[in-house]
Every structure is written in C-alpha cells, then in structure tokens.
Short mmCIF file of C-alpha atoms in Angstrom, two decimals:
data_model
loop_
_atom_site.label_atom_id
_atom_site.label_comp_id
_atom_site.label_asym_id
_atom_site.label_seq_id
_atom_site.Cartn_x
_atom_site.Cartn_y
_atom_site.Cartn_z
CA MET A 1 -20.77 14.41 6.73
CA ARG A 2 -17.36 15.92 6.14
CA ILE A 3 -14.69 13.27 5.60
CA THR A 4 -10.99 14.12 5.31
CA LEU A 5 -8.75 11.40 3.93
CA VAL A 6 -5.06 12.03 4.61
CA CYS A 7 -2.41 10.41 2.42
CA GLY A 8 1.02 11.16 1.04
CA THR A 9 2.10 8.25 -1.15
CA ARG A 10 0.91 6.68 -4.36
CA PRO A 11 -0.12 3.33 -2.78
CA GLU A 12 -2.31 5.16 -0.27
CA LEU A 13 -4.00 7.14 -3.02
CA ILE A 14 -4.64 3.95 -5.02
CA LYS A 15 -6.16 2.11 -2.07
CA LEU A 16 -8.23 5.08 -0.91
CA ALA A 17 -9.66 5.66 -4.41
CA PRO A 18 -12.70 3.37 -3.84
CA LEU A 19 -13.52 5.26 -0.63
CA ILE A 20 -13.06 8.62 -2.35
CA ARG A 21 -15.58 7.54 -4.96
CA ARG A 22 -18.03 6.34 -2.29
CA PHE A 23 -17.97 9.52 -0.23
CA GLY A 24 -17.94 11.77 -3.31
CA GLU A 25 -18.71 15.39 -2.43
CA GLU A 26 -18.48 14.55 1.28
CA ALA A 27 -14.80 13.71 0.84
CA ALA A 28 -11.78 15.97 1.03
CA VAL A 29 -8.32 14.59 0.33
CA VAL A 30 -5.20 16.13 1.87
CA TYR A 31 -2.08 14.92 0.07
CA THR A 32 1.06 15.68 2.09
CA GLY A 33 3.55 15.12 -0.73
CA GLN A 34 5.59 12.46 1.07
CA HIS A 35 6.02 10.89 -2.38
CA TYR A 36 7.00 13.96 -4.34
CA ASP A 37 8.29 12.60 -7.66
CA ARG A 38 5.92 14.49 -9.97
CA ALA A 39 6.03 12.02 -12.87
CA MET A 40 5.12 9.02 -10.69
CA TYR A 41 2.51 11.01 -8.80
CA ALA A 42 0.87 12.22 -12.00
CA ARG A 43 0.63 8.68 -13.34
CA ILE A 44 -1.18 7.51 -10.22
CA ARG A 45 -3.38 10.60 -9.85
CA GLN A 46 -4.63 10.00 -13.39
CA GLY A 47 -7.92 8.15 -13.17
CA ILE A 48 -8.50 8.81 -9.46
CA ALA A 49 -12.00 10.21 -9.03
CA GLU A 50 -12.08 13.82 -7.88
CA PRO A 51 -13.32 14.23 -4.31
CA GLY A 52 -15.15 17.28 -3.00
CA SER A 53 -11.76 18.96 -2.61
CA PHE A 54 -8.12 17.99 -3.07
CA VAL A 55 -5.47 19.84 -1.07
CA GLU A 56 -1.75 19.38 -1.78
CA LEU A 57 0.55 20.38 1.07
CA GLY A 58 3.71 19.80 -0.98
CA LEU A 59 5.90 18.98 2.01
CA GLY A 60 8.42 16.91 0.04
CA GLY A 61 11.20 14.73 1.40
CA GLY A 62 13.73 15.03 4.19
CA ARG A 63 14.62 13.03 7.27
CA ARG A 64 11.76 10.98 8.68
CA GLY A 65 11.52 12.92 11.94
CA ALA A 66 11.43 16.30 10.21
CA GLN A 67 8.99 15.00 7.62
CA LEU A 68 6.67 13.75 10.37
CA GLY A 69 6.89 16.99 12.34
CA ASN A 70 6.23 19.16 9.30
CA ALA A 71 3.27 17.01 8.27
CA VAL A 72 1.70 17.07 11.75
CA ALA A 73 2.06 20.86 11.94
CA ALA A 74 0.58 21.40 8.48
CA LEU A 75 -2.31 19.02 9.09
CA ASP A 76 -3.00 20.54 12.50
CA ALA A 77 -3.33 23.96 10.88
CA HIS A 78 -5.56 22.54 8.16
CA PHE A 79 -7.89 20.86 10.67
CA VAL A 80 -8.21 24.10 12.62
CA GLN A 81 -9.29 25.90 9.45
CA GLU A 82 -11.47 23.08 8.05
CA PRO A 83 -12.44 20.65 10.81
CA PRO A 84 -14.01 17.45 9.44
CA ASP A 85 -16.40 15.07 11.18
CA VAL A 86 -13.90 12.25 10.79
CA VAL A 87 -10.32 11.71 9.59
CA ILE A 88 -9.38 8.60 7.62
CA VAL A 89 -5.80 7.37 7.18
CA GLN A 90 -4.61 4.28 5.35
CA GLY A 91 -1.69 1.98 6.00
CA ASP A 92 1.57 2.69 7.78
CA THR A 93 3.28 5.66 6.18
CA THR A 94 4.72 8.75 7.83
CA SER A 95 1.76 10.66 6.37
CA ALA A 96 -0.72 8.23 7.92
CA LEU A 97 0.89 8.63 11.34
CA ALA A 98 0.90 12.40 10.91
CA GLY A 99 -2.79 12.31 10.08
CA GLY A 100 -3.48 10.23 13.17
CA LEU A 101 -1.52 12.53 15.47
CA ALA A 102 -3.08 15.68 14.04
CA ALA A 103 -6.58 14.21 14.34
CA ASN A 104 -5.87 13.26 17.95
CA ALA A 105 -4.53 16.75 18.72
CA ASN A 106 -7.77 18.25 17.40
CA ASP A 107 -10.03 15.71 19.13
CA LEU A 108 -11.32 14.41 15.80
CA PRO A 109 -12.56 10.82 15.34
CA LEU A 110 -9.91 8.74 13.55
CA VAL A 111 -10.41 5.76 11.25
CA HIS A 112 -7.49 3.53 10.31
CA VAL A 113 -7.96 1.63 7.06
CA GLU A 114 -5.70 -1.44 6.80
CA ALA A 115 -5.37 -1.80 10.56
CA GLY A 116 -3.81 -4.66 12.49
CA LEU A 117 -0.98 -5.58 10.12
CA ARG A 118 2.11 -6.72 12.02
CA SER A 119 5.57 -7.86 10.93
CA TYR A 120 6.91 -7.92 14.51
CA ASP A 121 10.09 -6.44 13.03
CA ARG A 122 11.04 -3.42 15.12
CA ALA A 123 13.74 -2.45 12.64
CA MET A 124 10.95 -1.55 10.20
CA PRO A 125 9.83 2.08 10.63
CA GLU A 126 6.38 1.22 9.28
CA GLU A 127 5.83 -1.25 12.12
CA HIS A 128 6.05 1.55 14.69
CA ASN A 129 3.74 3.71 12.58
CA ARG A 130 1.00 1.12 12.21
CA VAL A 131 1.03 0.19 15.91
CA ALA A 132 0.76 3.84 16.97
CA ILE A 133 -2.05 4.58 14.50
CA ASP A 134 -4.05 1.52 15.60
CA HIS A 135 -3.95 2.61 19.22
CA LEU A 136 -4.92 6.19 18.33
CA ALA A 137 -7.81 5.11 16.11
CA ASP A 138 -11.45 5.17 17.16
CA LEU A 139 -12.22 2.66 14.39
CA CYS A 140 -9.77 0.05 13.10
CA CYS A 141 -10.74 -1.43 9.72
CA ALA A 142 -8.86 -4.74 9.67
CA PRO A 143 -8.50 -6.50 6.31
CA THR A 144 -8.42 -10.06 7.70
CA SER A 145 -9.18 -12.13 10.79
CA ILE A 146 -5.42 -12.37 11.42
CA ASN A 147 -5.28 -8.57 11.66
CA PHE A 148 -8.31 -8.58 13.99
CA ALA A 149 -6.58 -11.08 16.28
CA ASN A 150 -3.40 -8.97 16.30
CA LEU A 151 -5.33 -5.95 17.52
CA VAL A 152 -7.25 -7.81 20.21
CA ALA A 153 -3.98 -9.35 21.48
CA GLU A 154 -2.63 -5.81 21.95
CA GLY A 155 -5.64 -4.74 24.00
CA VAL A 156 -7.61 -2.88 21.34
CA ALA A 157 -11.29 -3.24 22.25
CA ALA A 158 -13.18 -5.52 19.87
CA ASP A 159 -15.94 -2.92 19.46
CA ARG A 160 -13.36 -0.57 17.90
CA ILE A 161 -12.49 -3.14 15.20
CA THR A 162 -14.35 -4.26 12.10
CA VAL A 163 -13.10 -6.81 9.52
CA THR A 164 -13.64 -5.31 6.09
CA GLY A 165 -11.27 -6.90 3.61
CA ASN A 166 -8.82 -4.68 1.76
CA THR A 167 -9.82 -1.94 -0.68
CA VAL A 168 -6.95 -3.01 -2.95
CA VAL A 169 -9.34 -5.68 -4.27
CA GLU A 170 -11.69 -3.01 -5.61
CA ALA A 171 -8.94 -0.65 -6.70
CA LEU A 172 -7.35 -3.40 -8.76
CA GLU A 173 -10.57 -4.62 -10.34
CA GLU A 174 -11.57 -1.07 -11.27
CA ALA A 175 -8.17 -0.26 -12.77
CA LEU A 176 -7.42 -3.56 -14.51
CA PRO A 177 -7.48 -3.06 -18.30
CA SER A 178 -9.14 -5.50 -20.66
CA GLN A 179 -7.11 -8.52 -21.71
CA ASP A 180 -6.70 -7.02 -25.17
CA GLU A 181 -5.32 -3.76 -23.75
CA SER A 182 -2.92 -5.69 -21.52
CA ALA A 183 -1.79 -7.86 -24.41
CA GLN A 184 -1.10 -4.75 -26.51
CA LEU A 185 1.22 -3.32 -23.87
CA ILE A 186 3.08 -6.60 -23.61
CA ASP A 187 3.51 -6.69 -27.39
CA GLU A 188 4.78 -3.10 -27.47
CA LEU A 189 7.48 -4.03 -24.97
CA GLY A 190 8.49 -7.05 -27.05
CA LEU A 191 7.43 -9.50 -24.36
CA GLN A 192 5.47 -12.74 -24.48
CA GLN A 193 2.80 -13.78 -22.02
CA ASP A 194 4.02 -16.05 -19.22
CA ASP A 195 7.59 -15.65 -20.48
CA TYR A 196 9.05 -12.83 -18.36
CA VAL A 197 9.62 -11.85 -14.74
CA LEU A 198 8.32 -8.56 -13.33
CA ALA A 199 10.42 -7.08 -10.51
CA THR A 200 10.06 -4.07 -8.22
CA VAL A 201 12.49 -3.02 -5.50
CA HIS A 202 12.40 0.19 -3.47
CA ARG A 203 12.46 -0.51 0.28
CA PRO A 204 15.32 1.07 2.27
CA GLU A 205 16.43 -2.31 3.66
CA ASN A 206 17.13 -3.41 0.07
CA VAL A 207 18.22 -0.30 -1.80
CA ASP A 208 20.02 1.71 0.88
CA GLN A 209 22.50 -1.11 1.54
CA ARG A 210 24.93 -1.62 -1.31
CA ASP A 211 25.44 -5.35 -0.74
CA ASN A 212 21.71 -6.06 -0.70
CA LEU A 213 21.00 -4.00 -3.80
CA GLU A 214 23.91 -5.53 -5.70
CA THR A 215 22.85 -9.04 -4.69
CA ILE A 216 19.23 -8.56 -5.73
CA LEU A 217 20.13 -7.07 -9.13
CA THR A 218 22.71 -9.80 -9.72
CA GLU A 219 20.26 -12.59 -8.90
CA LEU A 220 17.64 -11.05 -11.17
CA ALA A 221 20.16 -10.83 -14.01
CA ARG A 222 20.93 -14.55 -13.66
CA LEU A 223 17.35 -15.60 -14.38
CA PRO A 224 16.64 -17.43 -17.64
CA LEU A 225 13.75 -15.14 -18.65
CA PRO A 226 13.69 -11.41 -19.41
CA VAL A 227 13.33 -9.39 -16.21
CA VAL A 228 11.25 -6.22 -16.48
CA LEU A 229 12.20 -3.66 -13.83
CA PRO A 230 10.13 -0.46 -13.51
CA LEU A 231 12.84 1.59 -11.84
CA HIS A 232 11.71 3.46 -8.72
CA PRO A 233 13.36 6.92 -8.33
CA ARG A 234 14.83 5.92 -4.95
CA THR A 235 16.35 2.78 -6.47
CA ALA A 236 17.72 4.67 -9.47
CA LYS A 237 19.38 7.17 -7.13
CA GLN A 238 21.04 4.41 -5.08
CA VAL A 239 22.15 2.44 -8.14
CA ALA A 240 24.00 5.54 -9.36
CA ALA A 241 25.42 6.31 -5.91
CA PHE A 242 26.78 2.78 -5.49
CA GLY A 243 28.14 2.55 -9.05
CA LEU A 244 25.89 -0.40 -9.96
CA ASP A 245 24.66 0.92 -13.30
CA HIS A 246 26.33 -1.95 -15.16
CA LEU A 247 23.94 -4.41 -13.51
CA LEU A 248 20.93 -2.67 -15.04
CA THR A 249 22.16 -3.37 -18.56
CA ARG A 250 21.24 -7.03 -18.11
CA LEU A 251 17.64 -6.18 -17.16
CA ARG A 252 14.73 -4.66 -19.09
CA VAL A 253 14.60 -1.35 -17.24
CA ILE A 254 11.52 0.81 -17.85
CA GLU A 255 10.09 3.95 -16.27
CA PRO A 256 7.66 3.66 -13.34
CA GLN A 257 4.29 2.72 -14.77
CA SER A 258 0.76 3.95 -14.27
CA TYR A 259 -1.27 1.63 -12.06
CA LYS A 260 -3.18 0.25 -15.07
CA ASP A 261 -0.01 -0.51 -17.01
CA PHE A 262 1.66 -2.09 -13.99
CA LEU A 263 -1.35 -4.37 -13.55
CA SER A 264 -1.12 -5.34 -17.22
CA LEU A 265 2.51 -6.32 -16.74
CA ALA A 266 1.73 -8.23 -13.57
CA ARG A 267 -1.23 -10.04 -15.14
CA TRP A 268 0.89 -11.74 -17.82
CA SER A 269 4.14 -12.25 -15.91
CA ALA A 270 5.31 -15.76 -15.09
CA VAL A 271 6.32 -14.65 -11.59
CA LEU A 272 6.90 -11.39 -9.73
CA VAL A 273 9.84 -10.47 -7.50
CA SER A 274 9.09 -7.59 -5.16
CA ASP A 275 9.57 -5.96 -1.77
CA SER A 276 6.25 -4.13 -2.03
CA GLY A 277 3.44 -4.73 0.42
CA GLY A 278 0.80 -3.84 -2.15
CA VAL A 279 2.13 -6.31 -4.70
CA GLN A 280 1.73 -9.09 -2.12
CA GLU A 281 -1.96 -8.27 -1.99
CA GLU A 282 -2.39 -7.72 -5.73
CA VAL A 283 -1.02 -11.12 -6.75
CA SER A 284 -3.76 -12.79 -4.69
CA VAL A 285 -6.33 -11.13 -6.95
CA LEU A 286 -4.37 -11.59 -10.19
CA LYS A 287 -3.54 -15.21 -9.23
CA ARG A 288 0.17 -14.83 -9.84
CA PRO A 289 3.09 -15.92 -7.63
CA VAL A 290 5.49 -13.51 -5.96
CA VAL A 291 8.92 -13.95 -4.40
CA VAL A 292 8.98 -11.40 -1.58
CA VAL A 293 12.53 -10.11 -1.02
CA ARG A 294 12.46 -8.86 2.57
CA ARG A 295 13.53 -9.91 6.03
CA SER A 296 9.93 -9.92 7.29
CA THR A 297 6.37 -9.33 6.10
CA GLU A 298 3.22 -7.93 7.65
CA ARG A 299 1.12 -9.92 5.17
CA PRO A 300 1.51 -13.57 6.23
CA GLU A 301 -1.84 -14.43 4.64
CA ILE A 302 -0.18 -15.22 1.29
CA GLU A 303 2.74 -17.27 2.64
CA GLY A 304 2.74 -20.76 1.19
CA THR A 305 0.09 -19.94 -1.41
CA PHE A 306 0.76 -16.89 -3.57
CA GLY A 307 4.05 -15.85 -1.99
CA THR A 308 7.42 -16.94 -0.69
CA LEU A 309 9.46 -14.76 1.66
CA VAL A 310 13.24 -14.76 1.08
CA PRO A 311 16.12 -12.50 2.15
CA PRO A 312 18.44 -10.92 -0.44
CA GLY A 313 20.70 -13.72 -1.67
CA PRO A 314 20.79 -16.86 -3.84
CA ARG A 315 17.32 -17.93 -2.72
CA VAL A 316 15.86 -15.14 -4.84
CA ARG A 317 16.87 -17.02 -7.97
CA THR A 318 16.13 -20.45 -6.48
CA GLU A 319 12.56 -19.56 -5.57
CA VAL A 320 11.87 -17.90 -8.92
CA LEU A 321 13.10 -21.02 -10.70
CA ARG A 322 10.76 -23.12 -8.56
CA TRP A 323 7.80 -21.07 -9.75
CA LEU A 324 9.06 -21.32 -13.34
CA ASP A 325 9.16 -25.12 -13.34
CA ASP A 326 5.49 -25.34 -14.35
CA VAL A 327 4.07 -21.89 -15.06
CA SER A 328 0.71 -23.02 -16.40
CA GLY A 329 0.29 -25.59 -13.63
CA HIS A 330 1.04 -23.08 -10.87
CA ARG A 331 -1.32 -20.58 -12.50
CA ALA A 332 -4.16 -23.10 -12.58
CA ARG A 333 -3.60 -24.00 -8.92
CA LEU A 334 -3.48 -20.36 -7.76
CA ALA A 335 -6.66 -19.59 -9.70
CA GLU A 336 -8.56 -21.88 -7.32
CA ILE A 337 -7.35 -20.07 -4.17
CA PRO A 338 -9.51 -17.15 -3.00
CA SER A 339 -7.81 -13.90 -2.07
CA PRO A 340 -7.51 -13.56 1.71
CA TYR A 341 -8.27 -9.85 1.27
CA GLY A 342 -11.92 -10.35 0.41
CA THR A 343 -14.22 -9.87 -2.54
CA GLY A 344 -17.08 -7.56 -3.33
CA SER A 345 -16.91 -4.17 -1.68
CA PRO A 346 -14.55 -3.64 1.27
CA SER A 347 -15.05 0.11 0.76
CA GLY A 348 -18.78 -0.37 1.26
CA LEU A 349 -18.17 -2.08 4.60
CA ILE A 350 -15.77 0.69 5.62
CA GLU A 351 -18.21 3.42 4.59
CA ALA A 352 -21.03 1.81 6.59
CA ALA A 353 -18.78 1.46 9.65
CA VAL A 354 -17.66 5.10 9.39
CA ARG A 355 -21.23 6.36 9.15
CA ARG A 356 -22.24 4.26 12.18
CA MET A 357 -19.29 5.61 14.15
CA VAL A 358 -20.09 9.23 13.31
CA SER A 359 -23.77 8.70 14.11
CA ASP A 360 -22.95 7.07 17.46
CA THR A 361 -20.48 9.86 18.26
CA ARG A 362 -23.12 12.51 17.63
CA LEU A 363 -25.68 10.68 19.77
CA ALA A 364 -23.17 10.32 22.59
CA SER A 365 -22.15 13.99 22.58
CA PRO A 366 -23.14 15.50 25.93
CA THR A 367 -25.56 18.40 26.00
CA LEU A 368 -24.62 21.09 28.46
CA GLU A 369 -27.43 21.87 30.81
CA PHE A 370 -27.36 24.81 33.13
CA GLN A 371 -29.14 24.38 36.42
CA LEU A 372 -29.92 27.09 38.88
CA VAL A 373 -29.01 25.93 42.34
CA THR A 374 -30.48 27.83 45.23
CA GLU A 375 -29.97 27.53 48.86
CA GLY A 376 -32.90 27.60 51.19
#
C-alpha cells in the first residue's frame, strides 16, 4: 500500500507520528509548511520516525485563503506525480482541508483522523475546516463516542465512521521522558514540582485582539506561583505589536520547547492555562488540570473533570486558584479518571480500518468488460 499523510503544523506531525511508525516504508509524509518557524519545527521533527519519504512543500504563511489555494494546488500536482492508494489528514488545519480537497480532486480515498470534533462556533475557522473534511472523507476516525454521534447527526453514514481513540495518547506515552529526566529539567529552570503554573497562548481569538492578550497576560501575572510561558512566535509578534512587553517581565518566559520537554513541564505543573486543543487532550493522560481560555471548545469530554472553560478575564485567575487550593488532592482525584481519548493503540485501530477500506475499495473496483453485440 502507498499511504500519503498530509500535514502542515507541529501538532499534526506529533499526532501522526504513531501512524507514521506503523506504516513505515508504506508511508509518505507531505509537509506543507503551514507552520514555518524553523526552530519550532526542528524541535518537533526531532524524534519523529522517518517514513518511506518526507516531502516539504515550504509554502509558508500568508492569508488563509491564499494559503489554502496554494496548498491545494501544490498537493494536486504532487498527487498527479505520485498517486497514493489513500490520503490521510489529521485534525482541522488549513493543511488538512487542503489535503482533503486535493484528494477529492484526484479521486483518492480520504481518511480523516480526529473526525467529528465540533465546537459549534462558526467564528472559529477550524470548525469550518473539520466539518468540510468529515463530509469529504471516505473514512472518519472519531476519537470518542461523542464525536461519532456528532457525525451521525450530520448525516455521515455510520459505516464510514470508526471510533478509535486519539493517537495523542500514544504520541505522549512514547515521548514522555523518565521522571528523573523531567525532574532534571525542572531543576535547571529553578522550579519546584507542583509549585508553578504552565501557560500556553497562541490562538488568534486571544493574541490578535489587544484587550484579550493584555487581559490574559495580566491575569497570569497576578497568580501566586511562578508562571512558565513558552512563548509562541505568533504571540511574541503580537506582544511586540501591541506594546505589551512589560507584562512579560512578570512571567517566566522561555523559548518554545521540544515535545518531550513540554511534557516534562506539564507533568510537574500544579495547573496548566492554555488555549490549545492538544493540551486539553494531554492533561487527561498526564492527570493534570487545565484552565482552557477560549470562548468555545471542540473537546467537551474533559469539561468538569480535567478542564474548565473560561473566557479571557478575571475568571482565568479565579479558576486557577480553585485548582491550587489542594494540589495533591486534585491530583489524586484526577489520577482515578480514565482519559476519554482511549488507551492502548488508537493508531493500530486506525491502521486496521485503513487497510480494510483500501481492500474493500479494490474489491469494489469495476472491471471493464467489452461485449460484442451483433444484430441478427
């Protein structure tokens, strides 16, 4: 089989890594370059198993419409030159939608990993992407039963959906350093276990609006524990543009981390504050709480257990303080709650489903028969 996995951001590459390892020489990865910061990309690429081939399109940034158009055109040309048996996309990025559209244009079977997530927030560009990809896909790999129900409610045929769990579970467990390695990193940063907050913020709704960004940074600075902030390039750019540099001086700002180092920081934090979708999943495996700073979430599975959804504002600090009132007690309670994103091998379930789909497709392919028709 020839499998092409299309991605363009670091989270996609992380979550597809278990599938890349499973397909091995059968796999080809096409990386569009939607995330084009070389330092961050290099940190994530490190440790990702090499597939049969790895193609970098290097498309870079730009307006979303132009980025999508360029990616579709480049992928279309690639599929003409090297047509796979199946195309796999993950999540809800511009690159994932481009992969879906290019696969459809070339009549190639499409698999959507992480299908069926819904925020029902039409102001979120990713919501439009994930809906479109799900309806293009020949196979929707839904992480949870909630995602399955979302798809069925939209008219996606049940035989096009399989519940697999989320590959983030495997990616995390494979990347998570030993406790000693994690403790060493914490010591090097002058931190103590369970005595700091880890924050990430990068979503346009938070960093492209000055008031929201200022509010979030201010609320973080008011917390009673050190706040570690791996500064995303997009956030750094907006902080400078809005003249908010002074707010960073009250935080422990560090460079974006490799996936392993970020997991080490998350593992020993008292609580996380984030607008990341992936972090919402990761805390359910690490058994840590997260305050999700967004207006909506497509991952309701963790609400009321591992996570609390709040808008930018005073509730950011209030909810963090609630989690800090009994750090060890909350940790013990969360340790007893299973991750809603599965255990074991979601990638194994996805691989099996992909192979079945390709096999069924081949069996169903019509054979042209020529028949001589005579009159008489």
